[in-house]
């Protein structure tokens, strides 16, 4: 019985086991056998025992006792033992194991073995699992083999060199000289390896990249040879001559031609030729065409060539093969920014792909669709996206929801449409939206004063139908609290009104309060709304009073605190209740990203400058207002309204703040906003706009815009001021400034200058544009001063 | 990704753009973290798995250093994901920061994990080439051939792909090399059994 049959016999026996337990028993016996074999030393059976062990290992059982055996077998003079030994090393040893170092010497010896198949084993193992140390040790050997060996070994040595460079980048210099000469090899294997090696070298070192640009004509020649050559059966795949090599060369050309006119020019003709002549009926051809398109789009190609490339992608998009459609969308995604109009032409097909069965295709289509939304197509696109949201797989929902919000914010044709869209998303996918959605929506609603009636009716209906979507419930509660009077009036122009009694409304709110589905935050919203209604309804104030007092002993601390304070409002400060619970003013519009249809950033981030925890703001207000009012009882009788600016920092109310509130209620000069450009260079311009200025405080907004062709990314401003001045920079609206002046980044800066020194500010600008990092400093010596007459503002 | 809070008042807060528009097209490197390994160049094949429709692993080749537990975990996840796919779906999956390219041949799934800049279609061609090689070697290969001769399947793979890259693009040359190596192995084994037979060892 030949030994290999024994291995197959073992496999058969293992496979015939009927239960997991039986299999384990067999494996245990076999492993014991194997261990015994290993202990016996050299008897010709070791290789077969190791093979058995490797099989057992593949089934998932531990096999570390075979590691030393691998080391021993590798050192054996017999090829059969070396072969399995090296395989074992690749399977059982990795660079984290100590035993892997032990094979370094064997590999070194085998690299100079007389048999090329032994050399091949060593090269393969080194390239598969060679650690950084091993690579350092053996690099000179590999370099020698690169220069002087037959093509069989050379091709392996080049890929080994690639691995070495990946592990130890400093060794790249060792291989650079030889790499160039490898391009003149005729053997496709060596050529392929050479191209991979050169690609790796160029990616890691810009100087090497420059050097290899001179090789572009040579590479173009090789490609031409492949594309126009007559049928060569050895390398032919579905009519394409060596697609693997073609793809690699195209990729190298891409890297060499990127951002370089001369190199790009040299390859224009070739790319046009490949793009037009390659037959894409089979995958091999499509693979080459795909790589060609990627190359065309990434180098400085002529516009005609670019059009050709986009057309190819368009053709791919209509292909029956899902794989082709998928990669077409991946590529379109990459160029949607730079060639937006070209991609827009295919919008219909892309939107259709949203309905594809395949999740991968859906995902690509979603990303692309969101990138294609514009002011022109917003209505139809949104319709499609909302349909998609209701049927899309769960892993895509939150991405879709945030995409829809972003798009709505940028391009919504009207406020009502915007609110409707957000409500639609909340009803469909309320659980998958981000936390900032609630305050964003509330802020939006407050700005649309003509739609308050419509909004509250719509929300009331949604609330009555379903109280499980927390975001929706929170917004609904807030609106009902604010605009409950409009709801109860029962007339509305834009929507068919619902006849609602006060009891109905209170019932709805109480349901939310008591439901186990409501989160603590939601219940907070509901309680506050109930309280607010006490000033907006006439009959059921007692009911509200009783609800509020019940929650005075609620276990939830937040609710309890609120209830107690509202109770106090009922009991001790009833005369102020109306004033305290009056309508909230329109919220701070200067918050970045909240101007309808005019956003600069693409960010939805928690912005501290806007009233994010709305209920906390409300909470602090009654307390702070109460103290204010006490102090002002002898003062003016101007209507006290909750000041929006303090509301945003209300979470840190302290006595100092209260005094500031008092100060804030004094008439402050209102300025016309003056904007001055302080920096303009390389297409980036920075303006400073003075929002507010008192004797000791200045609030300015820094507005940055970009008139270059490409987006500015990683945009960051840092500021320094004189010692006695205190600086507070609010979060910027974003760190990407769209190109062509399409958008701006704003950042609010508060300066407190108690010593009234002359205000100066030094700003350091840093950003990336077109792959280069820029840094600059600008000094602002004088701030724009107020231009108009001071006037009393009804804050 | 969330921004990092800076306590330094002189700096503005940094936030990461979680927008859906990808940055301008570039093939030049960016750092990627795959399974705790830092990669600058995103073309590499990281691993190849062959498994049956019941999820049993028939071959696993790893081109990145990982512990056994990590390999097991990753295999399990990938196998589950691929088996969950329906028949007519496209051959590409996105998983973590890798692309999984897979194709089913009879009862075996061939699955490659490549980094995100790699050309998926050429990876499909690589898989197909490997299947053709197995087919030529075993003569109408089936899953059982790979089960009972798994070490040969590895040898063939290692003659076709080295360090995650294709080393030989000619089918003929790969098969020739395997043939020669097999002969060498036989020669190394035969003298021993002859000696055994005549009782000298």
Short mmCIF file of N, CA and C in Angstrom, two decimals, chain A residues 65 398 542 734:
data_model
loop_
_atom_site.label_atom_id
_atom_site.label_comp_id
_atom_site.label_asym_id
_atom_site.label_seq_id
_atom_site.Cartn_x
_atom_site.Cartn_y
_atom_site.Cartn_z
N UNK A 65 1.54 20.88 17.24
CA UNK A 65 2.65 19.97 17.48
C UNK A 65 3.35 19.57 16.19
N UNK A 398 -30.11 53.17 7.26
CA UNK A 398 -29.66 54.43 7.87
C UNK A 398 -28.87 55.26 6.87
N UNK A 542 -56.74 71.52 34.88
CA UNK A 542 -56.65 70.67 36.08
C UNK A 542 -56.09 69.30 35.75
N UNK A 734 -18.02 72.41 8.51
CA UNK A 734 -17.54 71.24 7.81
C UNK A 734 -16.05 71.36 7.59
#
